[in-house]
Coordinates of C-alpha atoms and ligand atoms in Angstrom, one line a residue:
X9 CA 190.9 1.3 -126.0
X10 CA 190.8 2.8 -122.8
X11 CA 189.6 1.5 -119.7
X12 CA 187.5 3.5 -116.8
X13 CA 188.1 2.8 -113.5
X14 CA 184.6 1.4 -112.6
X15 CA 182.9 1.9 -109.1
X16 CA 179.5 0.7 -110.2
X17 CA 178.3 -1.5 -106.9
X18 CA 176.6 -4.1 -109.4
X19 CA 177.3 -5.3 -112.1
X20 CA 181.0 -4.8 -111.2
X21 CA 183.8 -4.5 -112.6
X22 CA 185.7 -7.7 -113.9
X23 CA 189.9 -8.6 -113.6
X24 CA 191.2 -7.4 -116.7
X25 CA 193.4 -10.7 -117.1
X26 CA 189.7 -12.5 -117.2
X27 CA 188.3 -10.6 -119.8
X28 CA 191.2 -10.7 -121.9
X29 CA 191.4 -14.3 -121.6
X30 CA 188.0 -14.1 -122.5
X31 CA 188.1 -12.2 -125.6
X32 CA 191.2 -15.4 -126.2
X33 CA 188.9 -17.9 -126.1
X34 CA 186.2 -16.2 -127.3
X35 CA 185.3 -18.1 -130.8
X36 CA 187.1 -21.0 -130.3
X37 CA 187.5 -22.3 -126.1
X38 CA 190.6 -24.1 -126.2
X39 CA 190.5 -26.1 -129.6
X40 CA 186.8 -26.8 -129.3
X41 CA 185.9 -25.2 -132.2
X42 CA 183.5 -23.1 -130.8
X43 CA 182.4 -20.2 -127.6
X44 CA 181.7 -21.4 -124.6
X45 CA 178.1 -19.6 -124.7
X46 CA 177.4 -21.9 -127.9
X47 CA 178.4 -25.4 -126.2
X48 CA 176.1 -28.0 -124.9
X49 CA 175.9 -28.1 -120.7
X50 CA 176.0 -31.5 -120.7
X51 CA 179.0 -32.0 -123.7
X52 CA 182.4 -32.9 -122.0
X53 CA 184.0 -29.4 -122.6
X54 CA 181.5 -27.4 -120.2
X55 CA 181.4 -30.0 -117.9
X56 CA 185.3 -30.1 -117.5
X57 CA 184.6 -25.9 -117.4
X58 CA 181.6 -26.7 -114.4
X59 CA 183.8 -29.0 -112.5
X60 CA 186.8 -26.9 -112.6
X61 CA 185.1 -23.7 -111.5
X62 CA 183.6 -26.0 -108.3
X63 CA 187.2 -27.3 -107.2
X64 CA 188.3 -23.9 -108.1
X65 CA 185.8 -22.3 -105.8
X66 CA 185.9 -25.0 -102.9
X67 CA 189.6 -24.5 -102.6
X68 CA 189.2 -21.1 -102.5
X69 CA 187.0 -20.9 -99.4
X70 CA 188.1 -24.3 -98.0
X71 CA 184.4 -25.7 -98.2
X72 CA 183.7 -28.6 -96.2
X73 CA 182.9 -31.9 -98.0
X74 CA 179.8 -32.0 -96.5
X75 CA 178.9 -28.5 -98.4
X76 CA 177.3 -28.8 -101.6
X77 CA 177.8 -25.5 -104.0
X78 CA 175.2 -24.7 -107.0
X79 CA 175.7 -21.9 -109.9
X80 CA 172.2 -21.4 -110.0
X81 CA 170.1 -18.3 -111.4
X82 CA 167.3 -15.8 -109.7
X83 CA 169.7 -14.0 -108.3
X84 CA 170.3 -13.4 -104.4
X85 CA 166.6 -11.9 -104.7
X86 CA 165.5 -15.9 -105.3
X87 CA 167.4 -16.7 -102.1
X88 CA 165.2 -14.5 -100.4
X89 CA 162.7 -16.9 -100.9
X90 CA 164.4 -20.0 -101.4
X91 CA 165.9 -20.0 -98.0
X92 CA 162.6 -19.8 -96.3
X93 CA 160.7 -22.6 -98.7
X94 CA 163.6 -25.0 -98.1
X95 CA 164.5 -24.3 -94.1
X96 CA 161.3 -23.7 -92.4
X97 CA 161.1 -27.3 -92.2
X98 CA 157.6 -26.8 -90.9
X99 CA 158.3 -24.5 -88.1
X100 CA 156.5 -21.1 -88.3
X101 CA 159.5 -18.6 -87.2
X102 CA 162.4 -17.7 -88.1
X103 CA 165.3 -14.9 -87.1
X104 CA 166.3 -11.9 -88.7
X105 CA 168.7 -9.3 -88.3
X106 CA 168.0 -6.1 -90.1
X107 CA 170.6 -3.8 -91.2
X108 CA 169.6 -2.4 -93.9
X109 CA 168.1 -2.2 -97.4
X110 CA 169.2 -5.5 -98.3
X111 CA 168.6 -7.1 -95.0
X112 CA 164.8 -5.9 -95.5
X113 CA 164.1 -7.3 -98.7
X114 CA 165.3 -11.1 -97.4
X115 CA 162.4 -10.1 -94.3
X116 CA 159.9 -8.9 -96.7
X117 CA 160.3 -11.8 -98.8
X118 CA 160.0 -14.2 -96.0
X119 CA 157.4 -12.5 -94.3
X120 CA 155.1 -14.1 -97.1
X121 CA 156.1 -17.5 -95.4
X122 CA 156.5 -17.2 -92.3
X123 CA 156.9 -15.0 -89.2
X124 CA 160.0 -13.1 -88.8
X125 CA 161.4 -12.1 -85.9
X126 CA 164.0 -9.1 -85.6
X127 CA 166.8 -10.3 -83.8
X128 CA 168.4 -7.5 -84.1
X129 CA 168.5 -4.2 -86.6
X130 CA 170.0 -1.2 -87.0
X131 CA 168.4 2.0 -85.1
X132 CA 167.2 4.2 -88.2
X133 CA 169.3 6.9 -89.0
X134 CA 172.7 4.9 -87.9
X135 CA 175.1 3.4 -90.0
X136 CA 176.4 0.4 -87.6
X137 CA 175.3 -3.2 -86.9
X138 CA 173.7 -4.2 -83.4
X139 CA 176.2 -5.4 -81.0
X140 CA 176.6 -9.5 -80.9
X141 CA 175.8 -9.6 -77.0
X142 CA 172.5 -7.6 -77.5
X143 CA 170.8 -10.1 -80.3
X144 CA 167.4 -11.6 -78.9
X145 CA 167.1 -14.7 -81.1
X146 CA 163.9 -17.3 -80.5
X147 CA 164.2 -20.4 -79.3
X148 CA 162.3 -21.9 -82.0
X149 CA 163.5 -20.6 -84.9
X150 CA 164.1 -22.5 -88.5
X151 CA 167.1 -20.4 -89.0
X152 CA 169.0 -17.0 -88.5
X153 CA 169.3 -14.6 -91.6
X154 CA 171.7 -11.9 -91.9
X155 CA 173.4 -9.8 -94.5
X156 CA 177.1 -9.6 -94.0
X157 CA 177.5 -6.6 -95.8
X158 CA 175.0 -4.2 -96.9
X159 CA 176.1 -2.8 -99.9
X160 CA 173.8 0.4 -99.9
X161 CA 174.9 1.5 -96.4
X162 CA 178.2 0.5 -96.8
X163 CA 178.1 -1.6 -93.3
X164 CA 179.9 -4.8 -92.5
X165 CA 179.8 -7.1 -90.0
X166 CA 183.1 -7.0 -87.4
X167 CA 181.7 -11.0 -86.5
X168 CA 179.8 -13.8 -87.8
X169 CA 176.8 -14.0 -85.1
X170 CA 176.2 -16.6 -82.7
X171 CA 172.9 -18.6 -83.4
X172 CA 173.8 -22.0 -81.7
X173 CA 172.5 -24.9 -83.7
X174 CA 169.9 -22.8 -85.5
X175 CA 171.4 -22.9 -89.2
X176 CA 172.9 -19.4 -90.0
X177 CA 171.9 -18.1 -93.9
X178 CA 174.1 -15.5 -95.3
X179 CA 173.4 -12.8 -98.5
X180 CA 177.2 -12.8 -98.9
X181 CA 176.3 -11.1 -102.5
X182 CA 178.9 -7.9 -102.0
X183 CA 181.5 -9.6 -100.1
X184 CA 182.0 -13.3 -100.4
X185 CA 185.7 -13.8 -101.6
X186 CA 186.9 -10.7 -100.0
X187 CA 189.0 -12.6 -97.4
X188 CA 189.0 -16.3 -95.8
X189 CA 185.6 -17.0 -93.7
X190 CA 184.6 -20.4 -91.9
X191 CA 182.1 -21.6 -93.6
X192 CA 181.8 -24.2 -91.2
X193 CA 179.6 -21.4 -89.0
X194 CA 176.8 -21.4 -91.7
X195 CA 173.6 -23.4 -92.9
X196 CA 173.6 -21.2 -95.9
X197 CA 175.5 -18.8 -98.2
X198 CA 174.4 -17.4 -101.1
X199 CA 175.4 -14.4 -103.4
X200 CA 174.5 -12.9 -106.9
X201 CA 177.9 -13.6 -109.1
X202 CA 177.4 -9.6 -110.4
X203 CA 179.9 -8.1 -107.0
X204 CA 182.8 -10.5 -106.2
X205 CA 182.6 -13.1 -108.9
X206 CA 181.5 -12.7 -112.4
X207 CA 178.7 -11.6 -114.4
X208 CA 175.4 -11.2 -114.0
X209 CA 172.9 -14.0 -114.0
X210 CA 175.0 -16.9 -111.8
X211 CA 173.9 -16.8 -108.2
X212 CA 176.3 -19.2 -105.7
X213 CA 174.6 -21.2 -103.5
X214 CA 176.6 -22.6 -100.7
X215 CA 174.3 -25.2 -98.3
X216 CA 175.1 -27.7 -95.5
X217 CA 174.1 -31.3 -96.9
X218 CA 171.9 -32.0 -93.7
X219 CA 169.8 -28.9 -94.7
X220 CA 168.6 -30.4 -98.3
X221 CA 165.6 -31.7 -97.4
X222 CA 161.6 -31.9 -98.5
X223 CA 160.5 -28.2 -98.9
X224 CA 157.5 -26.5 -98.3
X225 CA 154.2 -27.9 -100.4
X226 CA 153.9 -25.7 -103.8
X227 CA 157.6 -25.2 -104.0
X228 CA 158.5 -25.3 -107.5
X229 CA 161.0 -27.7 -108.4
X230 CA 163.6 -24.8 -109.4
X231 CA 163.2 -23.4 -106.0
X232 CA 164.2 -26.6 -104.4
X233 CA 167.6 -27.1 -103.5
X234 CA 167.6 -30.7 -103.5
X235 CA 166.3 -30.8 -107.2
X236 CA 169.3 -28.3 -108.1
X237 CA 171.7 -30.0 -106.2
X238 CA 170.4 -33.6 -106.8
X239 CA 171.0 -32.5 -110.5
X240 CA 174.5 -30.7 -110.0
X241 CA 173.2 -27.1 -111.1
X242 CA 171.9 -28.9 -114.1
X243 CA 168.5 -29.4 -113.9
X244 CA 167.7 -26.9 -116.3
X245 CA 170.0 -24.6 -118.5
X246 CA 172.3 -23.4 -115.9
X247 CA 173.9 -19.7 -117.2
X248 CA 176.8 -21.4 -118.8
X249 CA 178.6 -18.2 -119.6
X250 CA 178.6 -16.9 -116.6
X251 CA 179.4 -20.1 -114.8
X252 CA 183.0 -20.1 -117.3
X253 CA 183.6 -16.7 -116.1
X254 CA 183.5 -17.0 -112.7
X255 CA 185.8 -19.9 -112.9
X256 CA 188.1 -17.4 -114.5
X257 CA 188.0 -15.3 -111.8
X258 CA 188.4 -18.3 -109.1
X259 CA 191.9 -18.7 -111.4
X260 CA 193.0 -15.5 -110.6
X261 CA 191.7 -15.2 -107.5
X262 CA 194.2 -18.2 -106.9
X263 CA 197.3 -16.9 -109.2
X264 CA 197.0 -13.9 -106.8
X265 CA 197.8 -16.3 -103.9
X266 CA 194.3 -16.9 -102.7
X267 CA 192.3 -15.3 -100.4
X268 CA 194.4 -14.3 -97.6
X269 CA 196.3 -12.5 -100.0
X270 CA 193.7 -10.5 -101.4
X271 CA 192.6 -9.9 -98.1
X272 CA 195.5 -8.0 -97.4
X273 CA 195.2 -6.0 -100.8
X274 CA 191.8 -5.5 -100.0
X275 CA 192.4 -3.8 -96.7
X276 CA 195.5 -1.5 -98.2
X277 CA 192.7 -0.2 -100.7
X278 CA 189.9 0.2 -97.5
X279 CA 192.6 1.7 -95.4
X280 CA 193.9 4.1 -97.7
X281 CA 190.5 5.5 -98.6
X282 CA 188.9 5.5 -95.6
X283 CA 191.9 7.6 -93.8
X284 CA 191.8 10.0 -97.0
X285 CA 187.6 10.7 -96.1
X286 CA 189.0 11.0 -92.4
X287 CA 191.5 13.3 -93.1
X288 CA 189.4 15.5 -94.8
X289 CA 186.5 18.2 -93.6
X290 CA 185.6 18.1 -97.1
X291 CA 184.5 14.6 -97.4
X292 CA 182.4 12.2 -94.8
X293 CA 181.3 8.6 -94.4
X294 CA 178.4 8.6 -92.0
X295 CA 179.6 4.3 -90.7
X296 CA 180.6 3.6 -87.4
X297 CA 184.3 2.7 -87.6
X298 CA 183.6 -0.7 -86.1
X299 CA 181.8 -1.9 -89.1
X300 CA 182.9 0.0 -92.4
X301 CA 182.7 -2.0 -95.4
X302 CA 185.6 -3.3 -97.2
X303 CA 183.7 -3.5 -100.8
X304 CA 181.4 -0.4 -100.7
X305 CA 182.2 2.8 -99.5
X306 CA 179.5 5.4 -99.1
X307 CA 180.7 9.1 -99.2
X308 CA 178.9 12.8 -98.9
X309 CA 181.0 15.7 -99.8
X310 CA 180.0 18.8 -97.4
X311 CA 178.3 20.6 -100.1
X312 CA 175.9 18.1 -101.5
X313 CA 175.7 21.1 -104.2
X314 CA 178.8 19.7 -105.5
X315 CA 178.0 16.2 -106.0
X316 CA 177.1 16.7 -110.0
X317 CA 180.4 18.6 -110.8
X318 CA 182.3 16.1 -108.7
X319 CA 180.5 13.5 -110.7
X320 CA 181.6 15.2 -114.2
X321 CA 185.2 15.8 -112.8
X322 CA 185.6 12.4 -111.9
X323 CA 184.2 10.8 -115.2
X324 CA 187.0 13.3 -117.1
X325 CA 189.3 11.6 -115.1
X326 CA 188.1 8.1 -115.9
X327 CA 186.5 7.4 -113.0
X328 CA 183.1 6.2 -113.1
X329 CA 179.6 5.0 -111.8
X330 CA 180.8 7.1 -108.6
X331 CA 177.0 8.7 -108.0
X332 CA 175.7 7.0 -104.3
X333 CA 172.8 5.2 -104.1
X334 CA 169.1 7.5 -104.3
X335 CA 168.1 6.0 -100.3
X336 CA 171.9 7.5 -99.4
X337 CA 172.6 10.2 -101.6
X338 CA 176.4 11.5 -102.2
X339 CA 179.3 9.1 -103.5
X340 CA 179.7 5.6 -103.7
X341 CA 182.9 4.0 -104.3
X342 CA 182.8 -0.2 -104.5
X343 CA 186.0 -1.4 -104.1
X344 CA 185.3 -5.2 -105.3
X345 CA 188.3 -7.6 -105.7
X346 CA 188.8 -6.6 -108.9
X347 CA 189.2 -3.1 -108.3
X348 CA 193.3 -2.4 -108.5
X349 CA 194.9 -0.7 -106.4
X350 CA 195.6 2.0 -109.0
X351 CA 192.0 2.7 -109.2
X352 CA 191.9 3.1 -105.8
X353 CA 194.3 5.1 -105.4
X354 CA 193.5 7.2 -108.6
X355 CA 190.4 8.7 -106.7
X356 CA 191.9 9.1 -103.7
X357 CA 194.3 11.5 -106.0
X358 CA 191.5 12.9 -107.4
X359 CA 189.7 13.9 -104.3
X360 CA 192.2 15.6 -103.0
X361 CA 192.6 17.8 -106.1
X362 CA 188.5 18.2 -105.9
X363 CA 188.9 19.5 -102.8
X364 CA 191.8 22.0 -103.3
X365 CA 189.9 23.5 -105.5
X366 CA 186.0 23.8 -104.6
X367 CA 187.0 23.4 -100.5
Ligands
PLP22 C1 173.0 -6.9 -105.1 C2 172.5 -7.5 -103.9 C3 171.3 -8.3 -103.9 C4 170.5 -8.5 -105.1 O1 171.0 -9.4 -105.9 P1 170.3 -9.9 -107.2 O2 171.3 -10.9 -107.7 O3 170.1 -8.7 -108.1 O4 169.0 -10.5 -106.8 C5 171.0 -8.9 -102.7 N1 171.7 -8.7 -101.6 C6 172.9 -8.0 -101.6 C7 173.6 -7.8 -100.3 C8 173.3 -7.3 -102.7 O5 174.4 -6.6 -102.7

């Protein structure tokens, strides 16, 4: 067997401990007799499997009692509408900042119920986030929407902004469980499970109690966060599989001391690849240094008519799913939790040798 080092930006790569307990457990979960993907969601083993991953999770982030979490499906691409169908609350507006490809698939999706206002976005072109001090948001507004991190442009937000007591909704999808955040500060937090936290298939939904209310007419029942949450994620078939593997990871994320602590691994990993691209004439990364992501690092080597060799080289030297995404051309490297610093490392090695010998 041997393993790749795997940049893919989503589906990502998993912790090797959690897929070898996985391949453990994999025909008989702990004396059960069976998988997990063949048990009932209602039997007591996947329950105790549900409930674990919850407490798991809610330590993890320290989420406030009054927070209710679902492993729910449709992706983050459901959210996009979910959010609006459940927080409009009959108002007709709501805030938006727009920083990138991410950011304006949440705006067209909510465009189709409601009107959106830009409260701030990204001049076209740049790679940085609008300054706190210089977001216009409305006074009337249902709620603030913003993408942390967009994982195409390889931005990240230096602060959490301001909207007063206008519910903030988050897309944490490429870097929830990166480090400690306050959760406190939000309305909403969602994320697809296929960065930071498992396979494809499980979305986390993280919503303030107070926000789980009637939602728009016509919203069907599985867009409605009080039916999910009313029915603890079990209103239909939740993605059992997926739910168990995420509570895998939550395990190790806690083994590994939590999130502060891979907070600090996580910015070794950043810094040491960000000051190789800086160091280098060879390489660039087109994000203002006041808001470079920590999971996804976009990268453009100065011939662009290198970027297939570089590609090949790389895959020779196990390093894969490196190619940037089409809207940004070059390189790509995402640097999820469950990237090592090895791997890390390993291409940092490698460019360097890529560039001794085509720079
Ligand atoms: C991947 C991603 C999405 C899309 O997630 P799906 O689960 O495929 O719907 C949305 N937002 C961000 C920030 C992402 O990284």
């Amino acid at each position: 067997m041997s393993r790749s080092y795997n940049f893919s930006a989503g589906p990502a790569v998993l912790p090797e401990e959690v897929l070898e307990q996985a391949r453990e457990e994999m025909l008989d979960w702990q004396g059960s007799g069976m998988s997990v993907m063949e048990m009932s969601h209602r039997g007591k083993d996947f329950m105790s499997i549900a409930a674990q991953a919850e407490t798991d999770l809610r330590e993890l982030m320290s989420i406030p009692a009054n927070y209710k979490v679902l492993f729910a499906q449709g992706g983050a691409s459901s959210q996009f509408a979910m959010v609006p169908l459940n927080l409009l609350q009959g108002r007709k507006g709501a805030d938006y900042i727009n920083t990138g490809s991410w950011s304006k698939k949440a705006i067209a999706e909510a465009q189709r119920f409601c009107e959106v206002n830009i409260a701030g976005a990204t001049p076209k072109g740049e790679f940085s986030v609008p300054a706190a001090e210089t977001l216009q948001l409305s006074a009337d507004a249902a709620y603030l929407h913003y993408t942390p991190n967009e994982t195409i442009q390889g931005i990240e937000f230096p602060y959490v902004p301001d909207s007063g007591d206008v519910p903030l909704a988050a897309d944490f999808s490429s870097t929830i469980l990166s480090r400690p955040i306050d959760v406190s500060r939000y309305g909403v937090i969602y994320a697809g499970a296929q960065k930071n936290i498992g396979p494809a298939g499980l979305t986390v939904v993280i919503i303030r109690e107070d926000l789980i209310a009637e939602p728009m007419a016509g919203t069907p029942a599985m867009f409605n966060y009080g039916t999910l949450t009313g029915a603890d994620s079990m209103y239909n078939t939740p993605p059992t599989y997926a739910w168990y593997i995420a509570g895998l990871v939550f395990q190790w994320l806690k083994r590994r001391g939590g999130l502060d602590a891979v907070a600090v691994v996580n910015e070794r990993k950043v810094r040491a690849l960000y000051t190789a691209i800086d160091q280098s004439d060879f390489y660039n990364n087109p994000v203002d240094p006041t808001c470079r992501s920590w999971m996804n690092v976009p990268f453009t080597l100065a011939d662009a008519e290198l970027d297939a060799t570089f590609l090949a080289e790389a895959k020779d030297a196990g390093l894969v799913t490196l190619k940037g995404h089409r809207s940004v051309g070059g390189m790509r490297a995402s640097i999820y939790n469950a990237m090592p610093e090895e791997g890390v490392q390993a291409l940092i090695d490698f460019m360097a040798e890529f560039e001794k010998k085509y720079g």
